[in-house]
Short mmCIF file of C-alpha atoms and ligand atoms in Angstrom, two decimals:
data_model
loop_
_atom_site.label_atom_id
_atom_site.label_comp_id
_atom_site.label_asym_id
_atom_site.label_seq_id
_atom_site.Cartn_x
_atom_site.Cartn_y
_atom_site.Cartn_z
CA MET A 375 38.02 58.36 13.83
CA GLY A 376 38.42 58.86 10.06
CA LYS A 377 34.66 59.11 9.56
CA MET A 378 34.49 62.39 11.54
CA ARG A 379 36.63 64.32 9.10
CA THR A 380 33.69 66.26 7.65
CA GLN A 381 32.21 67.38 10.98
CA SER A 382 32.39 70.94 12.20
CA ALA A 383 34.69 71.87 15.08
CA PRO A 384 32.14 71.86 17.98
CA TRP A 385 30.78 68.50 16.85
CA ARG A 386 34.27 67.17 16.54
CA ALA A 387 35.06 68.28 20.10
CA ALA A 388 31.86 66.65 21.38
CA ALA A 389 32.63 63.45 19.50
CA VAL A 390 36.16 63.32 20.90
CA LEU A 391 34.80 63.86 24.41
CA ALA A 392 32.20 61.13 23.90
CA SER A 393 34.76 58.66 22.64
CA VAL A 394 37.08 59.45 25.56
CA LEU A 395 34.21 58.75 27.96
CA LEU A 396 33.32 55.59 26.05
CA VAL A 397 36.87 54.23 26.07
CA GLY A 398 37.15 55.08 29.79
CA GLY A 399 33.85 53.32 30.42
CA VAL A 400 34.89 50.17 28.57
CA ALA A 401 38.18 50.06 30.43
CA ALA A 402 36.37 50.46 33.73
CA CYS A 403 33.93 47.63 32.97
CA GLY A 404 36.56 45.27 31.63
CA ASN A 405 39.52 43.77 33.33
CA SER A 406 41.79 46.72 34.11
CA ASP A 407 44.92 44.86 32.99
CA THR A 408 43.71 44.20 29.47
CA GLY A 409 43.52 46.41 26.46
CA GLY A 410 47.14 47.35 25.82
CA GLY A 411 48.39 50.87 25.62
CA SER A 412 48.20 51.62 21.93
CA LYS A 413 45.85 54.01 20.20
CA ASP A 414 42.56 52.31 19.47
CA ASP A 415 42.55 52.23 15.67
CA GLY A 416 40.47 49.03 15.68
CA LYS A 417 43.41 46.95 14.52
CA ILE A 418 45.03 44.50 16.91
CA THR A 419 48.80 44.42 17.00
CA MET A 420 50.41 41.25 18.35
CA GLY A 421 54.03 40.96 19.40
CA PHE A 422 55.11 37.33 19.06
CA SER A 423 58.37 35.91 20.39
CA GLN A 424 59.17 32.56 18.80
CA VAL A 425 61.60 30.03 20.30
CA GLY A 426 63.70 29.66 17.16
CA ALA A 427 63.82 27.60 13.98
CA GLU A 428 65.22 24.42 15.51
CA SER A 429 62.88 21.82 14.02
CA GLY A 430 60.32 20.96 11.37
CA TRP A 431 57.69 21.43 14.06
CA ARG A 432 58.87 24.96 14.72
CA THR A 433 58.86 25.89 11.03
CA ALA A 434 55.29 24.63 10.68
CA ASN A 435 54.30 26.52 13.83
CA THR A 436 55.79 29.79 12.56
CA THR A 437 54.00 29.40 9.22
CA SER A 438 50.72 28.72 11.02
CA ILE A 439 51.10 31.84 13.17
CA LYS A 440 52.03 34.14 10.29
CA GLU A 441 49.27 32.86 8.01
CA SER A 442 46.63 33.00 10.73
CA ALA A 443 47.55 36.54 11.74
CA ALA A 444 47.18 37.69 8.14
CA ALA A 445 43.85 35.86 7.79
CA ALA A 446 42.54 37.35 11.05
CA GLY A 447 43.62 40.90 10.13
CA ILE A 448 46.01 41.04 13.08
CA GLU A 449 49.22 42.99 12.62
CA LEU A 450 52.04 40.66 13.65
CA LYS A 451 55.43 41.70 14.97
CA PHE A 452 57.55 38.55 14.93
CA ASP A 453 60.88 37.79 16.56
CA ASP A 454 62.98 34.60 16.39
CA ALA A 455 64.89 34.16 19.67
CA GLN A 456 67.30 31.52 18.37
CA GLN A 457 66.62 29.31 21.40
CA LYS A 458 67.88 31.98 23.84
CA GLN A 459 65.81 33.19 26.77
CA GLU A 460 67.65 36.53 26.90
CA ASN A 461 66.54 37.23 23.32
CA GLN A 462 62.94 36.47 24.23
CA ILE A 463 63.05 38.80 27.23
CA LYS A 464 64.51 41.54 25.01
CA ALA A 465 61.79 41.01 22.39
CA ILE A 466 59.02 41.13 25.00
CA ARG A 467 60.44 44.36 26.45
CA ASN A 468 60.48 45.86 22.95
CA TYR A 469 56.84 44.89 22.46
CA ILE A 470 55.95 46.54 25.79
CA GLN A 471 57.73 49.71 24.69
CA GLN A 472 55.94 49.67 21.34
CA LYS A 473 52.63 49.33 23.22
CA VAL A 474 51.38 46.36 21.24
CA ASP A 475 47.86 45.20 22.09
CA VAL A 476 48.71 41.58 22.89
CA ILE A 477 51.96 39.72 23.53
CA ALA A 478 52.15 36.03 22.69
CA PHE A 479 55.16 33.81 23.11
CA SER A 480 56.43 30.28 23.29
CA PRO A 481 58.91 30.21 26.20
CA VAL A 482 62.18 28.42 25.37
CA VAL A 483 62.53 27.32 29.02
CA GLU A 484 59.96 27.13 31.83
CA SER A 485 61.63 29.25 34.53
CA GLY A 486 62.66 32.87 34.93
CA TRP A 487 59.77 34.81 33.42
CA ASP A 488 58.15 36.52 36.40
CA THR A 489 59.93 39.88 36.09
CA VAL A 490 59.22 40.49 32.42
CA LEU A 491 55.67 39.14 32.69
CA LYS A 492 55.08 41.54 35.57
CA GLU A 493 56.33 44.40 33.37
CA ALA A 494 53.78 43.46 30.69
CA LYS A 495 51.02 43.25 33.27
CA ASP A 496 51.92 46.65 34.73
CA ALA A 497 51.81 48.11 31.21
CA GLY A 498 48.30 46.67 30.79
CA ILE A 499 49.29 44.36 27.94
CA PRO A 500 47.74 40.87 28.09
CA VAL A 501 50.06 37.91 27.52
CA ILE A 502 49.11 34.60 25.89
CA LEU A 503 51.37 31.57 26.26
CA THR A 504 51.40 29.33 23.25
CA ASP A 505 52.98 25.89 22.69
CA ARG A 506 55.10 25.91 25.89
CA SER A 507 54.24 27.09 29.37
CA VAL A 508 56.09 28.82 32.23
CA ASP A 509 56.37 27.67 35.85
CA SER A 510 55.34 31.03 37.37
CA ALA A 511 53.30 30.59 40.55
CA ASP A 512 51.36 33.80 39.80
CA LYS A 513 48.82 32.73 37.19
CA SER A 514 47.59 36.32 36.78
CA LEU A 515 50.77 37.06 34.81
CA TYR A 516 49.22 35.55 31.68
CA LYS A 517 45.71 35.13 30.33
CA THR A 518 45.83 31.61 29.00
CA PHE A 519 48.07 28.79 27.84
CA LEU A 520 47.31 27.19 24.46
CA GLY A 521 49.23 24.00 23.67
CA SER A 522 49.77 20.28 24.04
CA ASP A 523 49.88 18.05 27.09
CA PHE A 524 53.54 17.02 26.87
CA VAL A 525 53.35 14.62 29.83
CA LYS A 526 50.62 12.77 27.99
CA GLU A 527 52.73 12.56 24.82
CA GLY A 528 55.58 10.98 26.83
CA ARG A 529 53.16 8.63 28.54
CA LEU A 530 51.62 7.48 25.24
CA ALA A 531 55.10 6.78 23.89
CA GLY A 532 55.99 4.81 27.03
CA GLU A 533 52.74 2.86 27.08
CA TRP A 534 53.26 1.74 23.50
CA LEU A 535 56.72 0.47 24.40
CA VAL A 536 55.44 -1.37 27.48
CA GLU A 537 52.93 -3.17 25.24
CA GLN A 538 55.60 -4.01 22.62
CA LYS A 539 57.98 -5.42 25.19
CA LYS A 540 55.54 -7.15 27.46
CA THR A 541 57.02 -10.58 26.77
CA ALA A 542 60.65 -9.46 27.16
CA SER A 543 62.36 -11.77 29.62
CA GLY A 544 65.56 -9.74 30.05
CA PRO A 545 66.58 -6.08 30.25
CA VAL A 546 65.53 -3.69 27.48
CA ASN A 547 68.11 -0.90 27.18
CA ILE A 548 66.65 2.49 26.31
CA VAL A 549 68.51 5.68 25.39
CA GLU A 550 66.73 9.03 25.50
CA LEU A 551 67.37 12.17 23.46
CA GLN A 552 65.93 15.08 25.41
CA GLY A 553 64.86 18.47 24.11
CA ASN A 554 66.71 21.60 25.21
CA THR A 555 67.44 21.69 28.94
CA GLY A 556 64.69 23.34 30.98
CA ALA A 557 62.06 23.34 28.21
CA ALA A 558 58.56 22.26 29.19
CA PRO A 559 58.34 19.58 26.45
CA ALA A 560 61.72 18.14 27.51
CA ASN A 561 60.80 18.03 31.21
CA ASP A 562 57.29 16.74 30.63
CA ARG A 563 57.96 14.15 27.93
CA LYS A 564 60.73 12.68 30.09
CA LYS A 565 58.36 12.55 33.05
CA GLY A 566 55.45 10.93 31.17
CA PHE A 567 57.66 8.36 29.45
CA GLY A 568 59.48 7.48 32.70
CA GLU A 569 56.21 7.02 34.56
CA ALA A 570 54.77 4.75 31.86
CA ILE A 571 57.77 2.45 31.49
CA ALA A 572 57.94 1.96 35.27
CA ALA A 573 55.17 -0.60 34.65
CA ASN A 574 57.84 -3.05 33.45
CA PRO A 575 61.09 -3.24 35.46
CA ASN A 576 62.86 -4.76 32.44
CA LEU A 577 62.64 -1.38 30.68
CA LYS A 578 65.65 0.70 31.70
CA ILE A 579 66.86 4.12 30.55
CA ILE A 580 70.62 3.59 30.39
CA ALA A 581 71.51 7.05 28.99
CA SER A 582 69.64 10.35 28.65
CA GLN A 583 71.09 13.58 27.23
CA PRO A 584 69.79 16.79 25.62
CA GLY A 585 70.02 17.00 21.83
CA ASP A 586 68.35 20.45 21.76
CA PHE A 587 65.48 19.37 19.48
CA THR A 588 67.78 19.61 16.41
CA ARG A 589 68.93 17.03 13.86
CA ALA A 590 72.57 17.92 14.45
CA GLY A 591 72.12 17.51 18.21
CA GLY A 592 70.34 14.18 17.77
CA LYS A 593 73.07 12.82 15.52
CA GLN A 594 75.92 13.92 17.73
CA VAL A 595 74.46 12.62 20.99
CA MET A 596 73.38 9.33 19.39
CA GLU A 597 76.97 8.82 18.19
CA GLN A 598 78.12 9.17 21.80
CA PHE A 599 75.42 6.80 23.03
CA LEU A 600 76.46 4.18 20.47
CA LYS A 601 80.12 4.49 21.41
CA ALA A 602 79.47 4.22 25.13
CA ASN A 603 76.84 1.46 25.13
CA LYS A 604 77.21 -1.98 23.56
CA GLN A 605 73.57 -2.91 23.60
CA ILE A 606 70.94 -0.29 22.76
CA ASP A 607 67.47 -1.71 22.13
CA VAL A 608 65.30 1.41 22.07
CA LEU A 609 65.68 5.11 21.32
CA PHE A 610 63.14 7.57 22.69
CA ALA A 611 63.70 10.97 21.04
CA HIS A 612 61.70 13.95 22.30
CA ASN A 613 61.08 15.06 18.71
CA ASP A 614 61.25 13.81 15.12
CA ASP A 615 64.24 15.93 14.18
CA MET A 616 66.51 14.43 16.83
CA GLY A 617 65.30 10.99 15.77
CA LEU A 618 66.10 11.80 12.15
CA GLY A 619 69.60 12.95 13.11
CA ALA A 620 70.05 9.77 15.15
CA LEU A 621 69.15 7.63 12.09
CA GLU A 622 72.40 8.75 10.46
CA ALA A 623 74.45 7.79 13.51
CA ILE A 624 72.72 4.41 13.79
CA THR A 625 73.22 3.58 10.12
CA ALA A 626 76.86 4.70 10.28
CA ALA A 627 77.34 2.33 13.23
CA GLY A 628 76.17 -0.55 11.00
CA LYS A 629 72.80 -1.01 12.70
CA VAL A 630 69.37 -1.07 11.11
CA PRO A 631 67.07 1.65 12.52
CA GLY A 632 63.58 0.40 13.31
CA LYS A 633 64.83 -3.19 13.55
CA ASP A 634 68.02 -3.42 15.62
CA ILE A 635 66.90 -0.35 17.53
CA THR A 636 63.23 0.47 18.09
CA ILE A 637 62.71 4.21 17.58
CA ILE A 638 59.97 6.26 19.21
CA THR A 639 59.62 10.01 18.66
CA VAL A 640 57.20 12.89 19.20
CA ASP A 641 55.72 15.49 16.74
CA ALA A 642 54.68 13.66 13.54
CA VAL A 643 55.96 16.22 11.04
CA LYS A 644 56.23 15.04 7.44
CA ASP A 645 59.85 13.82 7.54
CA GLY A 646 59.16 11.95 10.76
CA MET A 647 56.01 10.39 9.31
CA GLN A 648 57.98 9.35 6.21
CA ALA A 649 60.61 7.63 8.39
CA LEU A 650 57.78 5.89 10.25
CA ALA A 651 56.09 4.80 7.01
CA ASP A 652 59.47 3.48 5.81
CA GLY A 653 59.88 1.42 8.98
CA LYS A 654 62.89 3.39 10.25
CA PHE A 655 60.86 4.81 13.12
CA ASN A 656 58.39 2.55 14.95
CA PHE A 657 56.01 4.90 16.75
CA ILE A 658 55.24 8.64 16.97
CA ALA A 659 53.19 10.54 19.53
CA GLU A 660 51.69 13.48 17.69
CA CYS A 661 52.18 17.11 18.75
CA SER A 662 50.35 19.62 16.59
CA PRO A 663 52.11 22.85 15.56
CA LEU A 664 48.99 24.32 13.95
CA LEU A 665 48.20 26.69 16.81
CA GLY A 666 47.81 29.88 14.76
CA PRO A 667 44.03 30.03 14.23
CA GLN A 668 43.21 29.41 17.91
CA LEU A 669 45.87 31.87 19.00
CA MET A 670 44.42 34.67 16.86
CA ASP A 671 40.96 33.91 18.14
CA LEU A 672 42.20 34.14 21.73
CA ALA A 673 44.03 37.40 20.97
CA LYS A 674 40.78 38.96 19.76
CA LYS A 675 38.96 37.80 22.87
CA VAL A 676 41.50 38.99 25.43
CA HIS A 677 41.80 42.28 23.57
CA ALA A 678 38.05 42.71 23.88
CA GLY A 679 38.31 41.98 27.62
CA GLU A 680 36.42 38.70 27.29
CA GLU A 681 37.09 35.84 29.66
CA VAL A 682 39.02 32.93 28.15
CA PRO A 683 39.75 29.49 29.65
CA ALA A 684 43.03 29.41 31.59
CA ARG A 685 44.18 26.32 29.66
CA ILE A 686 43.36 25.17 26.14
CA GLU A 687 44.71 21.76 25.25
CA THR A 688 45.52 20.72 21.69
CA GLN A 689 43.90 17.49 20.45
CA GLU A 690 46.38 14.87 19.31
CA THR A 691 46.82 11.23 18.37
CA THR A 692 49.56 8.62 17.87
CA PHE A 693 50.88 6.81 14.77
CA THR A 694 52.22 3.35 13.97
CA THR A 695 53.85 2.52 10.62
CA GLU A 696 50.53 1.45 9.09
CA GLN A 697 48.76 4.58 10.32
CA ALA A 698 51.59 6.78 9.02
CA LYS A 699 51.29 5.27 5.54
CA GLU A 700 47.61 6.11 5.56
CA ALA A 701 47.97 9.63 6.94
CA LEU A 702 50.99 10.78 4.93
CA PRO A 703 49.29 11.76 1.65
CA ASN A 704 47.11 14.29 3.48
CA ARG A 705 49.71 15.55 5.93
CA LYS A 706 50.00 19.34 5.66
CA TYR A 707 53.33 19.82 7.41
O1 GYE B 2265 58.11 19.07 19.86
C1 GYE B 2265 59.92 20.31 18.95
C2 GYE B 2265 60.18 21.76 18.94
O2 GYE B 2265 57.65 22.99 21.91
C3 GYE B 2265 56.21 21.30 21.18
O3 GYE B 2265 59.63 22.22 20.18
C4 GYE B 2265 57.40 22.12 20.88
C5 GYE B 2265 58.66 21.33 20.58
C6 GYE B 2265 58.53 20.32 19.46
O4 GYE B 2265 61.45 22.11 18.72
O5 GYE B 2265 60.09 19.74 17.69
#
């Protein structure tokens, strides 16, 4: 509207009327639940509720989102929920009140979002799920979900192990460090891994506990596993950080990680890749945190009322020690 400053009063009135009609027309043509409630100054404001700062993955994800917002000219309001759903709900309600144009968030757990998502929908603010999804039956509560296939990551980890242990004649004892209880990546990685290892009845999960995706959690739970179980052959950790924490517990127990205990993780952040290159980890299923550019692109599209795919899956790979050595020099996070 700044350009109209020099116009005379009647022209200004006509221009205001025209723009009101135009905005009304656009809203009528587009999806009525998009567009947000803020003044249309041409700039998109995004309210983003982040899970926390629990892992190297999360730090890289936060950096990606902040840098991409700046590059895309999107004004970002950012909140760190410290792994608490109540904090995320509070942040989302604040964003609704502030009439942001788009809300994006990575839900700490899968369940319990319907009420707040309905509030956003009623306020006409589109929601984009990124990284983790929700289990809401009503898919109209969000526009799209951008992120990894966590079941696949678990399955790839399990399939690698099945191949490694195909000649095992006796039981192979596996312990599992899960992500935070109720999180999509914890539920799904457990599922995919479990399904894959069912191919060989010798492969048995003898203990499985949440380590909350943190190094401290991984270390503490691994200590308990080592105390309670004489023979542990394999550790499957739902992320690198828990695996890295577990390394300390394993070494302190006088065992050699990567040799006495085969270690499989998910993520492939730099520290995890270094442990893999050093032979302390044996296999990593990649999960990319670099979701920022695609997220900003989607925000622009939903703000403009354009259709977007309901699901956008991140492309990922897996790494062995040799592949980690090769990839490490160019690893960005
Ligand atoms: O694997 C883990 C992080 O949701 C994919 O959360 C993400 C997971 C990631 O804490 O390191």
